[in-house]
PDB file of C-alpha atoms in Angstrom:
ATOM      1  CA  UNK A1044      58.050  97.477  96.686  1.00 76.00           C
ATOM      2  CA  UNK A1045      58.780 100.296  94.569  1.00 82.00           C
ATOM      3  CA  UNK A1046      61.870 102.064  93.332  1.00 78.00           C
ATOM      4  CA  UNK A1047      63.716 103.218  90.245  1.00 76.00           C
ATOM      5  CA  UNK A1048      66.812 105.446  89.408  1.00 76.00           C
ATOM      6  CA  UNK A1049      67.194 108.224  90.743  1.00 76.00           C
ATOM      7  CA  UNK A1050      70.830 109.629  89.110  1.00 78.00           C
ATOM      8  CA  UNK A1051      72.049 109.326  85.443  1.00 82.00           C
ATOM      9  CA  UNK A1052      74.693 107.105  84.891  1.00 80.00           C
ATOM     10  CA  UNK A1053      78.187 108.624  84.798  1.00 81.00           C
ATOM     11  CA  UNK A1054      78.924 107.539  81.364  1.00 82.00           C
ATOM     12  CA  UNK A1055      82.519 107.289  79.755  1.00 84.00           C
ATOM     13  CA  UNK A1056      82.391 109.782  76.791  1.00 89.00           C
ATOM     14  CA  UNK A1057      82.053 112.834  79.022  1.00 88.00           C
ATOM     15  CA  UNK A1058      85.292 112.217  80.669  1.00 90.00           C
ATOM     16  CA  UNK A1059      87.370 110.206  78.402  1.00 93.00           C
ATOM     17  CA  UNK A1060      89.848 112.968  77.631  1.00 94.00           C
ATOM     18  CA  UNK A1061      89.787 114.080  81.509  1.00 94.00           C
ATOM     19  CA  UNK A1062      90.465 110.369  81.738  1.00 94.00           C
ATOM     20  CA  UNK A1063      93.291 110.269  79.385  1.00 95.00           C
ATOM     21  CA  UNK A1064      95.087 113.249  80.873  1.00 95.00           C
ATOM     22  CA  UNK A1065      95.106 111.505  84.145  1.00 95.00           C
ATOM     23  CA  UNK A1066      96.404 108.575  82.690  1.00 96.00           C
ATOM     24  CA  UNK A1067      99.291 110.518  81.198  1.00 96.00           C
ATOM     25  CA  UNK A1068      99.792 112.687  84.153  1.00 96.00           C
ATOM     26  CA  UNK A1069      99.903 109.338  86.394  1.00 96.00           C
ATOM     27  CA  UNK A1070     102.684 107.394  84.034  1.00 96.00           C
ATOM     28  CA  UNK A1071     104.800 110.725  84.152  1.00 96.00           C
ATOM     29  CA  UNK A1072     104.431 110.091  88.041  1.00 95.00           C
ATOM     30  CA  UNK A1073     105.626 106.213  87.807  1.00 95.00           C
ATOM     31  CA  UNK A1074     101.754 105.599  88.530  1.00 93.00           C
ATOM     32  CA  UNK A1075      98.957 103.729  86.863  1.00 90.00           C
ATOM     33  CA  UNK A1076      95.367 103.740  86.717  1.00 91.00           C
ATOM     34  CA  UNK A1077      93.032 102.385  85.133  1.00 89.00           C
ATOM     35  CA  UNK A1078      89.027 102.619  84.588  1.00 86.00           C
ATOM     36  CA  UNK A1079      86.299 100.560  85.984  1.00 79.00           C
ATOM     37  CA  UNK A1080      82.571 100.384  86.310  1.00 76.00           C
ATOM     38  CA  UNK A1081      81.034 100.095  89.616  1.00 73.00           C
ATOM     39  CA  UNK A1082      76.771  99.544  90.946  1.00 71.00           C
ATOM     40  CA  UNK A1083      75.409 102.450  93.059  1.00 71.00           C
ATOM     41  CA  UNK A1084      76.159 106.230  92.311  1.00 75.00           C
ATOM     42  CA  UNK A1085      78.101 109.318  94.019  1.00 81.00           C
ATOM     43  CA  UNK A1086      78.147 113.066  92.851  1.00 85.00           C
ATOM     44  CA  UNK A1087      80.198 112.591  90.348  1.00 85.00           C
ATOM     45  CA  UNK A1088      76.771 111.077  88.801  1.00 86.00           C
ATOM     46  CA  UNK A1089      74.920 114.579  88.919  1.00 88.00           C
ATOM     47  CA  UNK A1090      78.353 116.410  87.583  1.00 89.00           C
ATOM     48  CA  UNK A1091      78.814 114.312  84.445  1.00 88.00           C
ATOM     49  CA  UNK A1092      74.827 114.811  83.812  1.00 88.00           C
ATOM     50  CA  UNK A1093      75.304 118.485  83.381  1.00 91.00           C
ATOM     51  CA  UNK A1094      78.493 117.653  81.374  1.00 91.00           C
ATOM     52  CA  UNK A1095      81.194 118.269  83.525  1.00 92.00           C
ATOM     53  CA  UNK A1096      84.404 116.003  82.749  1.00 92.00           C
ATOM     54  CA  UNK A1097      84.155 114.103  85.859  1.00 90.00           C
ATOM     55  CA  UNK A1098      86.565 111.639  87.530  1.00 90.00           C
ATOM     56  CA  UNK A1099      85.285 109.246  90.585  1.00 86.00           C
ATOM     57  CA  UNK A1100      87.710 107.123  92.354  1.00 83.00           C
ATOM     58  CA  UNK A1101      90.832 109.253  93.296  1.00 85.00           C
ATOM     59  CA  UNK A1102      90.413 109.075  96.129  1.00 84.00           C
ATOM     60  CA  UNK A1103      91.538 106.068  98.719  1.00 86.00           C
ATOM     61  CA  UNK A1104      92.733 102.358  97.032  1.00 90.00           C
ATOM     62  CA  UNK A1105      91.284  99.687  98.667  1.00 93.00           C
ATOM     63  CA  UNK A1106      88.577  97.424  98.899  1.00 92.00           C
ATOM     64  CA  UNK A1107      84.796  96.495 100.234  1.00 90.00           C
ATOM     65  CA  UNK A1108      83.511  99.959 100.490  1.00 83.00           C
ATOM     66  CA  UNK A1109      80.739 100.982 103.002  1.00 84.00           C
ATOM     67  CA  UNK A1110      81.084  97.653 104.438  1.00 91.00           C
ATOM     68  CA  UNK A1111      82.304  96.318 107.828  1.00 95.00           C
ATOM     69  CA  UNK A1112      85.156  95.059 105.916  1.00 96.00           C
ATOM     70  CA  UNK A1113      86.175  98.160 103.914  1.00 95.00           C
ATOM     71  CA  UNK A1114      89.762  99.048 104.413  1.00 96.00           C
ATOM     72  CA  UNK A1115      92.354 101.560 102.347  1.00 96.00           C
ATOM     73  CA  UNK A1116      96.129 101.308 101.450  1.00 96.00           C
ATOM     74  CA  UNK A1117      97.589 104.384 103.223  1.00 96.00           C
ATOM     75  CA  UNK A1118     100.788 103.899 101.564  1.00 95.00           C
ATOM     76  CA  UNK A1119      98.883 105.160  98.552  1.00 94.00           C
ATOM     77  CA  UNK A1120      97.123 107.938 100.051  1.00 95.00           C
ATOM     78  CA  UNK A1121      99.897 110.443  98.832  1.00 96.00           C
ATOM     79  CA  UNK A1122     100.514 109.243  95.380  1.00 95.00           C
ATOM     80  CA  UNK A1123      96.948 110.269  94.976  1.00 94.00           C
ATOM     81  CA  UNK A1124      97.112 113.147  96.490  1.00 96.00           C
ATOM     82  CA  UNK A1125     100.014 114.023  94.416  1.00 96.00           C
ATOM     83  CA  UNK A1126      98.245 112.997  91.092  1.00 96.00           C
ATOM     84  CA  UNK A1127      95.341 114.879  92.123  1.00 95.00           C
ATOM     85  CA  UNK A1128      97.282 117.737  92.686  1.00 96.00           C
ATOM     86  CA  UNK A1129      99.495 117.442  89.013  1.00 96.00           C
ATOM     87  CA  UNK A1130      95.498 117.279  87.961  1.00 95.00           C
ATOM     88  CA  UNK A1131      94.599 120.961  89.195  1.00 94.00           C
ATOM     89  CA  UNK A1132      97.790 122.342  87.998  1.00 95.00           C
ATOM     90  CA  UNK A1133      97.531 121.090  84.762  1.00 86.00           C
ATOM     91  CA  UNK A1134      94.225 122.221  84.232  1.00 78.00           C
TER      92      UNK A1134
END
């Protein structure tokens, strides 16, 4: 068997002060969030290598993703929205 890696790693110091005006932006809103480290990769892998402030995960909360169990919150699905919007005019 062969493999390897295939994406850099989306590593914290590119985005921390993306990060932290997200943070601020969501506790304005009565929101929190916080940061996490997850296996696998996504585009925001290939963004962050170029050094673009990059944020993954705002989209859907919930839990056991790309599995037969995966499942979101849709209560949340506007709060996001709306933080992801106070994002873009903020920037």
């Amino acid at each position: 068997m062969r493999g390897g890696f295939s994406r850099a790693p989306l590593e914290h110091k590119i985005s921390a002060t993306l990060f932290q005006r997200a943070a601020l932006l969501a506790k304005r809103m009565g929101l929190t969030i916080g940061e996490g480290t997850a296996g696998g990769g996504s585009d925001g892998n290939l963004t962050a290598a170029l050094d673009v402030p990059t944020l993954d995960g705002l989209g859907a909360v919930g839990d056991g993703a790309h599995s037969p169990g995966e499942y979101v919150i849709a209560r949340t699905m506007p709060q996001r929205a709306a933080l992801l919007a106070a994002l873009l005019l903020d920037s």
